[in-house]
Coordinates of C-alpha atoms in Angstrom, one line a residue:
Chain A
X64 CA -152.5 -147.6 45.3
X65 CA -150.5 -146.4 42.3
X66 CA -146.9 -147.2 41.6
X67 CA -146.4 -145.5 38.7
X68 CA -143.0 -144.6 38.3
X69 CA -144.2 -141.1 38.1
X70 CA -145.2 -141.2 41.7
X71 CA -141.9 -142.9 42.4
X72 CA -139.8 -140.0 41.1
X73 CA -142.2 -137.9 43.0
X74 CA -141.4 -139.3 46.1
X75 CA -138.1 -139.8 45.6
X76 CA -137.9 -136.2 44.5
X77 CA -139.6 -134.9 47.9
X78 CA -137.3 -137.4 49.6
X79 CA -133.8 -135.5 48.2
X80 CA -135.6 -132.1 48.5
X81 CA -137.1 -132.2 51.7
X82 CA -136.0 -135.4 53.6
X83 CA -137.7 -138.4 55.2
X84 CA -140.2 -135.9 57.0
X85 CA -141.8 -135.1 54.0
X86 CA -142.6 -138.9 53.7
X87 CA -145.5 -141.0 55.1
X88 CA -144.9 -144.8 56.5
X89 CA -146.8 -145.8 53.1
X90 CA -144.7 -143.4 51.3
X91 CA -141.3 -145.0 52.6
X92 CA -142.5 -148.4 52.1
X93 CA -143.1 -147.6 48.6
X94 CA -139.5 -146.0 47.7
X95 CA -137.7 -148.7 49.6
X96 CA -139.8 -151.6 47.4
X97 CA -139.0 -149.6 44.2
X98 CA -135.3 -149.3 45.4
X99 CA -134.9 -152.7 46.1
X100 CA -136.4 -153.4 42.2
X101 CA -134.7 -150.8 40.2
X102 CA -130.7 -150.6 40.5
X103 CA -130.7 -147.1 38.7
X104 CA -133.4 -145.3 41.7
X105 CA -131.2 -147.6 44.4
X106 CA -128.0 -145.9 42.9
X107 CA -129.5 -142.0 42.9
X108 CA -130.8 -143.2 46.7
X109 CA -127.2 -144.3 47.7
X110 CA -125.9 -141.1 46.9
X111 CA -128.4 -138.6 48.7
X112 CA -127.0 -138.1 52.2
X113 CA -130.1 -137.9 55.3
X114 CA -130.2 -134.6 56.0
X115 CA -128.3 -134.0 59.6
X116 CA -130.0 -132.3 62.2
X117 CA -127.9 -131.5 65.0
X118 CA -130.6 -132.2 67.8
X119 CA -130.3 -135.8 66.5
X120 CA -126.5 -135.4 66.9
X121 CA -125.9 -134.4 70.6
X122 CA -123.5 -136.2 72.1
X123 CA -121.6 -136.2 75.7
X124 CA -118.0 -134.0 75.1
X125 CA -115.9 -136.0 72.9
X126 CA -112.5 -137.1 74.6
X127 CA -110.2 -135.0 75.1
X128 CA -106.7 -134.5 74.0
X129 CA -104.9 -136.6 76.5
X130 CA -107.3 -139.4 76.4
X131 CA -107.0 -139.1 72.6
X132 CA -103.3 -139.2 72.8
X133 CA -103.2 -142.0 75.4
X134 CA -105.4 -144.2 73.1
X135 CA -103.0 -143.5 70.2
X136 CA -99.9 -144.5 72.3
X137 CA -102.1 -148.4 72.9
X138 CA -103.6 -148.6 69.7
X139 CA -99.9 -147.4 67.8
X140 CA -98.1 -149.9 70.4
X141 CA -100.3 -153.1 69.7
X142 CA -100.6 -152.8 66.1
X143 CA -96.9 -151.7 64.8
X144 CA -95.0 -154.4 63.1
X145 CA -92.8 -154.7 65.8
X146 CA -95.0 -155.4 67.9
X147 CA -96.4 -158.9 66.1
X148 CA -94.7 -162.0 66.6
X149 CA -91.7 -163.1 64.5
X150 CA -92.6 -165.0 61.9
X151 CA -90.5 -168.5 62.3
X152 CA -89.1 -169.7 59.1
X153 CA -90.8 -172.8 58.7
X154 CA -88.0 -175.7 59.2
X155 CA -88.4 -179.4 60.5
X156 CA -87.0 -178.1 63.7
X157 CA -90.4 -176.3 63.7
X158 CA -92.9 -179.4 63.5
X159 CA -90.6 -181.3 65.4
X160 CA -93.0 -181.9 68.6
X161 CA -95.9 -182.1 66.8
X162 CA -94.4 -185.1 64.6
X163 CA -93.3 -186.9 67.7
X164 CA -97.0 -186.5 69.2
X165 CA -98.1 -187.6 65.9
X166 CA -95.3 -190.4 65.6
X167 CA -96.5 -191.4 69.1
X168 CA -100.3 -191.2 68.4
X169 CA -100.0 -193.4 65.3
X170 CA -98.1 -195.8 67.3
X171 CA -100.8 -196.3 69.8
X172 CA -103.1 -196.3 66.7
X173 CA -101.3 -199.6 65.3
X174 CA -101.1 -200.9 68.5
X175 CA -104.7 -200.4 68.8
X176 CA -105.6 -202.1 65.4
X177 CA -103.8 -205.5 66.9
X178 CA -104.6 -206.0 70.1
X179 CA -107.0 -208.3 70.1
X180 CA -110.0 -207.2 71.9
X181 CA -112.2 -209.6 73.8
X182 CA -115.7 -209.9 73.0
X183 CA -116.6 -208.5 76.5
X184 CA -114.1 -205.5 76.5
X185 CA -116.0 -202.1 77.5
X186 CA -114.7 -200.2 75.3
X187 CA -117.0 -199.2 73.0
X188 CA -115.5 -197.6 70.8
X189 CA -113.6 -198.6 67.5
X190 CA -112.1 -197.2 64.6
X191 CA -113.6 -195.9 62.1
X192 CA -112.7 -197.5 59.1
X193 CA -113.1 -196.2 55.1
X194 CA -113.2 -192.8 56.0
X195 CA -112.8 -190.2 53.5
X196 CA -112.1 -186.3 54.5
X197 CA -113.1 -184.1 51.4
X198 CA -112.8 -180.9 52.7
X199 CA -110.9 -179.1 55.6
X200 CA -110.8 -176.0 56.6
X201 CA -108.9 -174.4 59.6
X202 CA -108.7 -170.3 60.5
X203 CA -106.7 -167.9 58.8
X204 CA -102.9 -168.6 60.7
X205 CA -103.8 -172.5 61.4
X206 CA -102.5 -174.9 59.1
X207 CA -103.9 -178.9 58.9
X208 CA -102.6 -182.4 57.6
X209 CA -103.7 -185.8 58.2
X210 CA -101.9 -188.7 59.1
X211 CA -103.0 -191.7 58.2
X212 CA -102.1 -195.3 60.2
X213 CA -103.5 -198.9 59.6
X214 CA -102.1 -201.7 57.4
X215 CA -103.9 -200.2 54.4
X216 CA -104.0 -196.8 56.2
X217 CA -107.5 -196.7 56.9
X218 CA -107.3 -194.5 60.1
X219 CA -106.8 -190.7 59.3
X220 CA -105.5 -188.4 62.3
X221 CA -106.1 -185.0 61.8
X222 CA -103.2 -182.0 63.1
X223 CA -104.6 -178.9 63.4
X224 CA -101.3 -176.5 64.0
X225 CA -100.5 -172.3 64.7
X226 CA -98.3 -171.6 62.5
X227 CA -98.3 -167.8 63.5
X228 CA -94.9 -168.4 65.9
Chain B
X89 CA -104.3 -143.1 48.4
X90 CA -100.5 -142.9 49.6
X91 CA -101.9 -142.3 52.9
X92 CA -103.2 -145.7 53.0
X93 CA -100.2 -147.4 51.7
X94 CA -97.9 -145.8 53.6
X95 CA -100.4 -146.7 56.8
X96 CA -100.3 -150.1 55.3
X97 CA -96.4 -150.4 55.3
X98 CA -96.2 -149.3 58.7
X99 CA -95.8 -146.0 58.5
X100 CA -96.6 -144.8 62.1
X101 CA -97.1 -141.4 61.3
X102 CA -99.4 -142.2 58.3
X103 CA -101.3 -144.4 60.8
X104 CA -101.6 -141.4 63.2
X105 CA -102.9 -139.6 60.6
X106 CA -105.7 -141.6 60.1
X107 CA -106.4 -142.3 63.4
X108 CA -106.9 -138.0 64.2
X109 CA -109.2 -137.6 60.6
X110 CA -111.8 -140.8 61.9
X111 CA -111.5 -141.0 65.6
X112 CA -114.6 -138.9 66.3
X113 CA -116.5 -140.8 63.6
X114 CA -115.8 -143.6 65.1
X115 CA -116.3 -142.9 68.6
X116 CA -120.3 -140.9 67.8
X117 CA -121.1 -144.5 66.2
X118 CA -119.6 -146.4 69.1
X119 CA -121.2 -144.4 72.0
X120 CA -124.9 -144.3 70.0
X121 CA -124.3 -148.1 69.4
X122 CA -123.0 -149.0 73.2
X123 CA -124.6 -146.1 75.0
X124 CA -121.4 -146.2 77.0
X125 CA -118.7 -143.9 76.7
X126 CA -116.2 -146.3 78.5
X127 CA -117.3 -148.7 76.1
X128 CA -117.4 -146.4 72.9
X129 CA -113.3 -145.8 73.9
X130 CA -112.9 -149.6 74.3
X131 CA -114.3 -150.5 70.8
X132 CA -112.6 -147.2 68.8
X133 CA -109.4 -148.7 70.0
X134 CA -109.6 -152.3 69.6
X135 CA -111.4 -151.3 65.6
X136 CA -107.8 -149.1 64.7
X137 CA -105.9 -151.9 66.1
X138 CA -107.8 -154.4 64.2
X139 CA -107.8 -151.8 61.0
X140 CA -104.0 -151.5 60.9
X141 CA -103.5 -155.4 61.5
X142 CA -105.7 -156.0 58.1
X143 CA -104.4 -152.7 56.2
X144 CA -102.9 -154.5 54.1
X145 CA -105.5 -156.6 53.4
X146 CA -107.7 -153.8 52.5
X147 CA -108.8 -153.6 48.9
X148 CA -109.9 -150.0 48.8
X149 CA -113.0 -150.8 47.1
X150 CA -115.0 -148.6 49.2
X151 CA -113.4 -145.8 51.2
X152 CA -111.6 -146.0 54.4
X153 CA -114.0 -144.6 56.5
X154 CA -116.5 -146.7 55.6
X155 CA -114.5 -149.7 56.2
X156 CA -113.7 -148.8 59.8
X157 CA -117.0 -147.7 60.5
X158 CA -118.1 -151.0 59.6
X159 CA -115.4 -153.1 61.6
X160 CA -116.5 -150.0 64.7
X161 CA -120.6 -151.1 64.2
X162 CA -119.5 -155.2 64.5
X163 CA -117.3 -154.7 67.3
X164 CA -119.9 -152.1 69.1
X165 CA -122.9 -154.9 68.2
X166 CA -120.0 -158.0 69.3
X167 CA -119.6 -156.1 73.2
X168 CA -123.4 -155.3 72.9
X169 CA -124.5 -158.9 72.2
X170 CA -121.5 -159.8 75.1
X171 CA -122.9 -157.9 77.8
X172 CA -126.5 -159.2 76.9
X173 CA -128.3 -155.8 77.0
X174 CA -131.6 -156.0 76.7
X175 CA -131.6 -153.3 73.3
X176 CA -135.7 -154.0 72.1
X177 CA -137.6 -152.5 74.9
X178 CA -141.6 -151.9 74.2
X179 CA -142.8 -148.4 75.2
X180 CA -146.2 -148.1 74.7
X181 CA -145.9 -144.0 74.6
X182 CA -143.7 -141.8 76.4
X183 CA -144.5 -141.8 80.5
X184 CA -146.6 -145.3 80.3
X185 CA -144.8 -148.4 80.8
X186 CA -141.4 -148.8 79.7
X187 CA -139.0 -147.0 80.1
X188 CA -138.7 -143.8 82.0
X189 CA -136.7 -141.0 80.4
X190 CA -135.5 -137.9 82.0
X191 CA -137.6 -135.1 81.6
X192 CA -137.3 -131.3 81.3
X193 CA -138.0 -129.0 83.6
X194 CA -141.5 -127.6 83.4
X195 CA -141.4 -124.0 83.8
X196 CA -140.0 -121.4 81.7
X197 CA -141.1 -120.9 78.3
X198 CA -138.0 -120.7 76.3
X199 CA -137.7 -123.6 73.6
X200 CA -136.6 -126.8 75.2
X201 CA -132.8 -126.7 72.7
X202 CA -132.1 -124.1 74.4
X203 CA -133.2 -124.5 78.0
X204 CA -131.7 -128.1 78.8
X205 CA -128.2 -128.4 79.5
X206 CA -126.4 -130.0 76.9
X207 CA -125.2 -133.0 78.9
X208 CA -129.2 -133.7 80.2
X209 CA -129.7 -133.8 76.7
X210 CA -127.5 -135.8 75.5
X211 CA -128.6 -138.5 78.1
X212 CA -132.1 -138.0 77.1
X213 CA -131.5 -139.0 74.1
X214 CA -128.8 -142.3 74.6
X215 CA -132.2 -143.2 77.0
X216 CA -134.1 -142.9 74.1
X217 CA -131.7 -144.4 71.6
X218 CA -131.2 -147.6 73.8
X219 CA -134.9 -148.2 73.3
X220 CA -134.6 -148.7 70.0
X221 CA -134.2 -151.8 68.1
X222 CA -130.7 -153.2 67.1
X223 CA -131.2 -152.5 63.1
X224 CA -132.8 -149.2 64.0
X225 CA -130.5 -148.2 66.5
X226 CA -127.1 -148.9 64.5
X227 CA -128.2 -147.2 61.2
X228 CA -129.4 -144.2 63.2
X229 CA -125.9 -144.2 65.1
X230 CA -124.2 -144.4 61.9
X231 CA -126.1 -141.0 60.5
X232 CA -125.9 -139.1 63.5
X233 CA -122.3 -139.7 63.2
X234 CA -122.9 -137.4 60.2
X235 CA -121.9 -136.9 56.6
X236 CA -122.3 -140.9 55.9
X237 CA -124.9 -141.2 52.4
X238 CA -127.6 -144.0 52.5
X239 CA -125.3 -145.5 50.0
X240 CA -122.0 -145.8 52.9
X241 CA -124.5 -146.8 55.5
X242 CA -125.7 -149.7 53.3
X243 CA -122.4 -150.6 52.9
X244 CA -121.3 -150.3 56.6
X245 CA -124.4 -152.6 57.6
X246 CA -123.9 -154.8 54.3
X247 CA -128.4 -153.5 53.3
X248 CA -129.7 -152.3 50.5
X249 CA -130.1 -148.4 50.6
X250 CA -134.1 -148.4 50.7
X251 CA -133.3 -150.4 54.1
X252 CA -131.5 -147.7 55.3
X253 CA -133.6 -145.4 54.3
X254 CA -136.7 -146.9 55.8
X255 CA -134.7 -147.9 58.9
X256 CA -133.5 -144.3 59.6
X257 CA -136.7 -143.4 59.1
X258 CA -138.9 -145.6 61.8
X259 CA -135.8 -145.2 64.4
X260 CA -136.6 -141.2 64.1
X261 CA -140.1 -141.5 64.3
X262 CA -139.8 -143.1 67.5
X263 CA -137.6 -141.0 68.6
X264 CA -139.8 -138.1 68.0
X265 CA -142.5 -140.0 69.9
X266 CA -140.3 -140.8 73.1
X267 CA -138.6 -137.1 72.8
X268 CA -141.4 -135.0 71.8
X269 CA -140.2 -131.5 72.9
X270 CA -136.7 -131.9 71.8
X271 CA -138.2 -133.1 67.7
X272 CA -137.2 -130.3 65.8
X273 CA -140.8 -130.0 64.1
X274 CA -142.7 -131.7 66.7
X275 CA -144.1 -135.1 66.8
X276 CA -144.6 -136.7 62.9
X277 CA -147.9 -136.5 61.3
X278 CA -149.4 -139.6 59.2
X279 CA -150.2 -139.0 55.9

């Protein structure tokens, strides 16, 4: 099976003059391949619009006016400037809790790291020690710092805050 | 241009602009998508919302249109993939196993465009279109919306053009198959 890219430009010819009827499943598989492999035919492709065909296109009624307007009045309502939270100007006042929770947490963190544990205690678990944090990333709105506790501040804590008010 | 900026400054007027040139776009590619109408409404409004929110994020490197059609298709496929519909349905041929989809009336001889009612039609084909697969079922929702090129499509759906092309074309050809009175040319023919 040939693909010259005679027969390419032939197909792609009877594609933009007659639409995908004029195609077989071979012939479609072909143009899509050559697409996919030759930025120029992709581009002349990207431009050529399907031919519409308005059995393909019938639809229930569209909403009407009022239901129109009354999704306006929502959609204008929840997305208005206005209508977003105030921005706080970022002050100490504004990580105040969070550095007392953090204050507190590091506390219990040095506490922790000189109790001395008996041998038989069940808890298993223990800090981890040497730990590195390379990369952090948080959502858009969210910012992050670490705290670090321990005599050679080996334990990291990680804050995750919204800073969106 | 100064639409959009003004739209991104706030502009409520310049918002409702936009909103009345690409609400029915928007809502023919949510209903084919979500087969719902209640749903189509839901996800056209929560898309303008989310739209404006990012306006000004927009970087205008493809046209509006194209860029809320494309945050319409995700949210359309996020409520699909919510409400766990069961899109891929295997239909051997039309009346076998599968689905059943309503049919014309027999008698009469006029041809069947013109003889159904438009509504019967139109649920005909959402039946059919639920049947098809997810990839075939958004890019044919997105050119029955109408005047979109293979080239905005592949943007929308982030796929190479020849995928479009070649999706648009299977999702037709089983449409013809499942709805082969209402084809405009009949059923396809094999070359």
């Amino acid at each position: 099976m040939s693909q010259s890219p005679y027969n390419i430009s032939k197909l792609f010819d009877r594609l933009a003059e007659q639409g995908l009827d004029a195609l077989s499943p071979d012939d479609v598989a072909r143009l899509e391949a050559a697409a996919n492999a030759n930025p120029a035919l992709e581009a002349r492709l990207a431009r050529l619009t399907p031919v519409p065909e308005p059995i393909w296109q019938t639809l229930p009624p569209m909403p009407d006016d009022e239901q129109w307007d009354a999704m306006w009045a929502r959609v204008h309502k929840r997305s208005t400037p206005q209508a977003q939270p105030v921005r706080r100007r970022l002050t100490l006042r504004t990580y105040l809790r969070p550095i007392v929770a953090a204050a507190a947490c590091v506390l219990l963190a040095l506490v922790w790291n000189t109790y001395e544990r008996s041998e038989t205690s069940a808890w298993p678990v223990e800090w981890a020690h040497q730990v590195e944090i390379n990369n952090l990333e948080v959502p858009e709105g969210e910012t992050a710092f670490v705290l670090t506790a321990g005599e050679a501040n080996e334990i990291p804590v990680i804050w995750v805050l919204n800073t969106q008010g | 241009m100064r639409l959009l900026a003004d739209a991104a400054s706030g502009d409520g007027g310049a918002r409702r602009q936009l909103f009345e040139m690409h609400r029915e776009a928007a809502y023919k590619t949510a209903l084919r998508i979500t087969g719902r109408n209640e749903d189509a409404l839901d996800v056209v409004q929560d898309a303008f919302i989310s739209a404006f929110d990012k306006l000004d994020r927009f970087e205008r490197e493809s046209g509006f249109k194209t860029w809320l059609l494309r945050i319409v298709t995700n949210k359309a496929l996020d409520l699909l993939r919510a409400r766990k519909v069961r899109i891929a349905v295997p239909l051997e041929t039309s009346g076998e196993a599968g689905i059943d989809l309503p049919q014309p009336d027999s008698a009469g001889s006029e041809r069947p465009g013109a003889a159904l009612e438009r509504g019967e039609l139109a649920e005909r084909l959402r039946a059919a279109v639920e049947t098809l697969p997810p990839e075939q079922r958004t890019v044919f929702s997105l050119y029955a919306a109408g005047d979109l090129t293979y080239g905005e499509i592949a943007e929308i759906l982030g796929v190479p053009p020849g995928t479009v092309m070649s999706r648009l074309y299977h999702a037709r050809r089983r449409l013809r198959e499942l709805l082969p009175d209402l084809a405009p040319d009949g059923p396809p023919t094999a070359e």
